Short mmCIF file of C-alpha atoms in Angstrom, two decimals:
data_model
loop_
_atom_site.label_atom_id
_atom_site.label_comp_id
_atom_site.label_asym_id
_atom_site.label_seq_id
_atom_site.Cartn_x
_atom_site.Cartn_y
_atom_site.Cartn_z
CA UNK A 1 90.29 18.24 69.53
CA UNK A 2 90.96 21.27 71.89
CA UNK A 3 92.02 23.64 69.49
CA UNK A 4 88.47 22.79 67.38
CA UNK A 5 86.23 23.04 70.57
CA UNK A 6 87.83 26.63 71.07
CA UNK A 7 86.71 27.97 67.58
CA UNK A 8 83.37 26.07 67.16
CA UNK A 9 82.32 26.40 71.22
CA UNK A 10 82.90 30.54 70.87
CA UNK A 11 81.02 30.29 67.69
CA UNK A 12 78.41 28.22 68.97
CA UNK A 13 77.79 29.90 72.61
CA UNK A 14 77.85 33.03 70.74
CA UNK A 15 74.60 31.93 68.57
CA UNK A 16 73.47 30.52 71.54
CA UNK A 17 73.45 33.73 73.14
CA UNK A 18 71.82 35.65 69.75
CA UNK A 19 69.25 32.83 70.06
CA UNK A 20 68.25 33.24 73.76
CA UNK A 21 68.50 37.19 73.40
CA UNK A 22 65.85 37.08 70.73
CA UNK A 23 63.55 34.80 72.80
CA UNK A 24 64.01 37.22 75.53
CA UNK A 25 63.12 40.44 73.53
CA UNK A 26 60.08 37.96 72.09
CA UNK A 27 59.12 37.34 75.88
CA UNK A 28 59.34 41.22 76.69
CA UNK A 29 57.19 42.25 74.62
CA UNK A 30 54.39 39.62 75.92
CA UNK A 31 55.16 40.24 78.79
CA UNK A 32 56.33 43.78 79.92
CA UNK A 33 59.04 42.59 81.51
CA UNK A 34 62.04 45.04 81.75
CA UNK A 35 65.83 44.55 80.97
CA UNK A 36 67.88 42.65 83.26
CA UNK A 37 71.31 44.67 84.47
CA UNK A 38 72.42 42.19 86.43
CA UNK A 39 75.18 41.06 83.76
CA UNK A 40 76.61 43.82 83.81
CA UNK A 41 76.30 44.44 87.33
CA UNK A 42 78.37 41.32 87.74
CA UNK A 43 81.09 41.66 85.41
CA UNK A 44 81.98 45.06 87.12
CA UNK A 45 81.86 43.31 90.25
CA UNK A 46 84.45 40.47 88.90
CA UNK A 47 86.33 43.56 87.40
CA UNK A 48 86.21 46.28 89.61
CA UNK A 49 84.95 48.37 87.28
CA UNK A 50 82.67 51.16 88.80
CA UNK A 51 78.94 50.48 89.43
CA UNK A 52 76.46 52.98 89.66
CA UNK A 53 72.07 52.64 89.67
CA UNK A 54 69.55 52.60 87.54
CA UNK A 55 70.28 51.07 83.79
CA UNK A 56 73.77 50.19 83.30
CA UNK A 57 75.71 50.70 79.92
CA UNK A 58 74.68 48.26 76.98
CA UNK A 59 78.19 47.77 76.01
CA UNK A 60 79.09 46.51 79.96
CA UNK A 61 75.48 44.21 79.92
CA UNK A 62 76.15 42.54 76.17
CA UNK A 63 80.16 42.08 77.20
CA UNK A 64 79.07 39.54 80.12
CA UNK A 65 76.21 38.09 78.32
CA UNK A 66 77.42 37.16 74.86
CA UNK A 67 81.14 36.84 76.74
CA UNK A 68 79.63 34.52 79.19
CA UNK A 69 77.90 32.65 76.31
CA UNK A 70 80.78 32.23 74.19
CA UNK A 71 83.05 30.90 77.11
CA UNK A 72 80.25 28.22 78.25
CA UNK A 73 79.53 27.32 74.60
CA UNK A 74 83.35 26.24 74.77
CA UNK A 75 82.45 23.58 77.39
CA UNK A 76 79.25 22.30 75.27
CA UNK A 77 82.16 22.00 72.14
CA UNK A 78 84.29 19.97 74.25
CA UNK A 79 80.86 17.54 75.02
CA UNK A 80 80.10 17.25 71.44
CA UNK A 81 83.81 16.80 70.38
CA UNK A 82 84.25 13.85 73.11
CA UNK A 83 80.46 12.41 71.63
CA UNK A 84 77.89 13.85 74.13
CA UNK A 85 75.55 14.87 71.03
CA UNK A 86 72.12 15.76 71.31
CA UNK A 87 69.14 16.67 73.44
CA UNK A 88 70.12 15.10 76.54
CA UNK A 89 73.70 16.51 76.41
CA UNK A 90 72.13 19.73 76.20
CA UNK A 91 69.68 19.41 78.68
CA UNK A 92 72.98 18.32 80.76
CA UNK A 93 74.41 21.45 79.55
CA UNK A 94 71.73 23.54 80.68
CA UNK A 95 72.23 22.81 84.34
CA UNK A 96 76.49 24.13 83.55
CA UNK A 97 74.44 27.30 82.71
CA UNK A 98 72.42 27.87 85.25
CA UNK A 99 74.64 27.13 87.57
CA UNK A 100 76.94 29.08 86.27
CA UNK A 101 74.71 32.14 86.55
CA UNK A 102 74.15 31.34 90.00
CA UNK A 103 77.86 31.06 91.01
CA UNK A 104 78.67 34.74 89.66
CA UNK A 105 75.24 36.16 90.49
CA UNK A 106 75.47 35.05 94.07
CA UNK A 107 79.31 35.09 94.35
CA UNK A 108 79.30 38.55 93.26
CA UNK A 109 76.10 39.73 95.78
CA UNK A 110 74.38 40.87 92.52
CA UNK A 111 71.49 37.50 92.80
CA UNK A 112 70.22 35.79 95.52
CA UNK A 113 69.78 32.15 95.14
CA UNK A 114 66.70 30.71 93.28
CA UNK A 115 64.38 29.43 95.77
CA UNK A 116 64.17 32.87 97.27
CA UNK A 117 62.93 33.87 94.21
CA UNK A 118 59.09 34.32 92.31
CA UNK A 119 58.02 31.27 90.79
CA UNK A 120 57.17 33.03 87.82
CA UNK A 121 61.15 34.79 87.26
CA UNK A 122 62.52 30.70 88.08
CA UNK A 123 60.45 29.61 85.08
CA UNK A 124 61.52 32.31 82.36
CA UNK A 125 64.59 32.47 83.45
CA UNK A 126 64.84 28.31 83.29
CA UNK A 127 63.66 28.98 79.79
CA UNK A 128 65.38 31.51 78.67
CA UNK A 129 68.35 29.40 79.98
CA UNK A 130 67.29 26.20 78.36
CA UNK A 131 66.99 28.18 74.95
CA UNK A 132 70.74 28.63 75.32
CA UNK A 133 71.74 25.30 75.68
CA UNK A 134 69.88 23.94 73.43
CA UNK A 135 70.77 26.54 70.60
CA UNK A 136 74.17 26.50 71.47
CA UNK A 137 74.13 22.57 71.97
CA UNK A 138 72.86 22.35 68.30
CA UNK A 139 75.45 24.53 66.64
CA UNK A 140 78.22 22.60 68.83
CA UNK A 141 76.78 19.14 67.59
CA UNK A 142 76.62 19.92 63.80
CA UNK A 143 80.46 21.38 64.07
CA UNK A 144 81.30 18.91 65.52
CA UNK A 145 79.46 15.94 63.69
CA UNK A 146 81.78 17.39 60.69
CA UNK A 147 84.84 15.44 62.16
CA UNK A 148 82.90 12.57 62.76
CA UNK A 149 81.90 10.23 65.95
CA UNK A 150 83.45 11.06 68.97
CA UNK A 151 85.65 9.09 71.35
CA UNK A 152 82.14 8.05 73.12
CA UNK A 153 80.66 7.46 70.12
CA UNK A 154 83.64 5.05 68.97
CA UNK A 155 83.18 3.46 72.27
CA UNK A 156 79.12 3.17 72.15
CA UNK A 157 79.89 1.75 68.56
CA UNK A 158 81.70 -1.16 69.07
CA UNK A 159 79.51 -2.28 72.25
CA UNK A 160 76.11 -0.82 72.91
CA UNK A 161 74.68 -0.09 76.45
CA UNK A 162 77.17 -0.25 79.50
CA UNK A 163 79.19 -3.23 80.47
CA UNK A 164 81.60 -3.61 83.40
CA UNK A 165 83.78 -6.13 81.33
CA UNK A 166 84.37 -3.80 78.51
CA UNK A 167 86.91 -1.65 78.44
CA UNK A 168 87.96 1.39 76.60
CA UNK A 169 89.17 1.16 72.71
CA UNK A 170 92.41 1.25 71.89
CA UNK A 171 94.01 4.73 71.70
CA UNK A 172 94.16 4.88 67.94
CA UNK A 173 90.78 3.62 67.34
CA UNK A 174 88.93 6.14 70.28
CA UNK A 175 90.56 9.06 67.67
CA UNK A 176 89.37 8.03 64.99
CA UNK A 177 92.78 6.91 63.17
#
């Protein structure tokens, strides 16, 4: 199961990433809103690569943000692998990536945290984030969906809704053998 979250989560955070990036540019142009740095002003902060003002090099920016988007898509693979399919595991997922963001942003002293922020930069950047998920969390769900249920979805199978008396399937039946 691992080894087939690695290839499909990269694969799927990567689109993710494509996806979100083109809602961005789409939300740029309505909106005038400039480039964001701060990617790459946090992965030569994690680095200790040198940092310098203004615009920062594209290659530094799209190495965090498509790097960061193909790690975290890993984690959504694992979800749909284990049978956390759909829109609420991605809307789950979309709180691992914002506060994921947050972590490096304010780890780093590149962000500050959210509620210091506009109300107007929480919400696009919620959405932007959300676009993520959910594009990623699609691409994750239909590579995964390929191998069939998951464990959870074994589980859910045999015994809808949540019971303290039932316990978990046999190993051989949870994997699908």
């Amino acid at each position: 199961m691992i080894k087939r979250a690695l290839w499909q989560g990269l694969l799927a955070g990567t689109a993710g990433g494509v996806v979100m990036t083109l809602g961005e540019k789409v939300e740029q142009a309505i909106t005038g809103r400039p480039n964001s740095h701060v990617p790459a002003r946090v992965l030569q902060r994690l680095t200790g690569l040198p940092e310098r003002p203004g615009p920062q090099p594209l290659a530094v920016n799209w190495g965090m943000h498509y790097g960061q988007a193909a790690l975290l898509g890993v984690l959504r693979s694992v979800m749909a692998q284990a049978g956390l399919r759909g829109p609420v595991a991605s809307a789950k997922f979309a709180v691992v990536r914002l506060t994921n963001d947050q972590i490096l942003e304010n780890a780093t002293g590149v962000g500050a945290p959210p509620q210091t922020w506009p109300r107007k930069e929480i919400a696009v950047d919620l959405l932007h984030r959300a676009v993520y998920a959910f594009a990623t969390g699609a691409v994750a769900d239909a590579l995964a969906a390929r191998g069939g249920p998951g464990p959870g979805q074994r589980h859910a199978a045999a015994r809808p809704g949540h019971h303290a008396h039932v316990g978990p399937l046999p190993r051989r039946h949870a994997y699908g053998a």
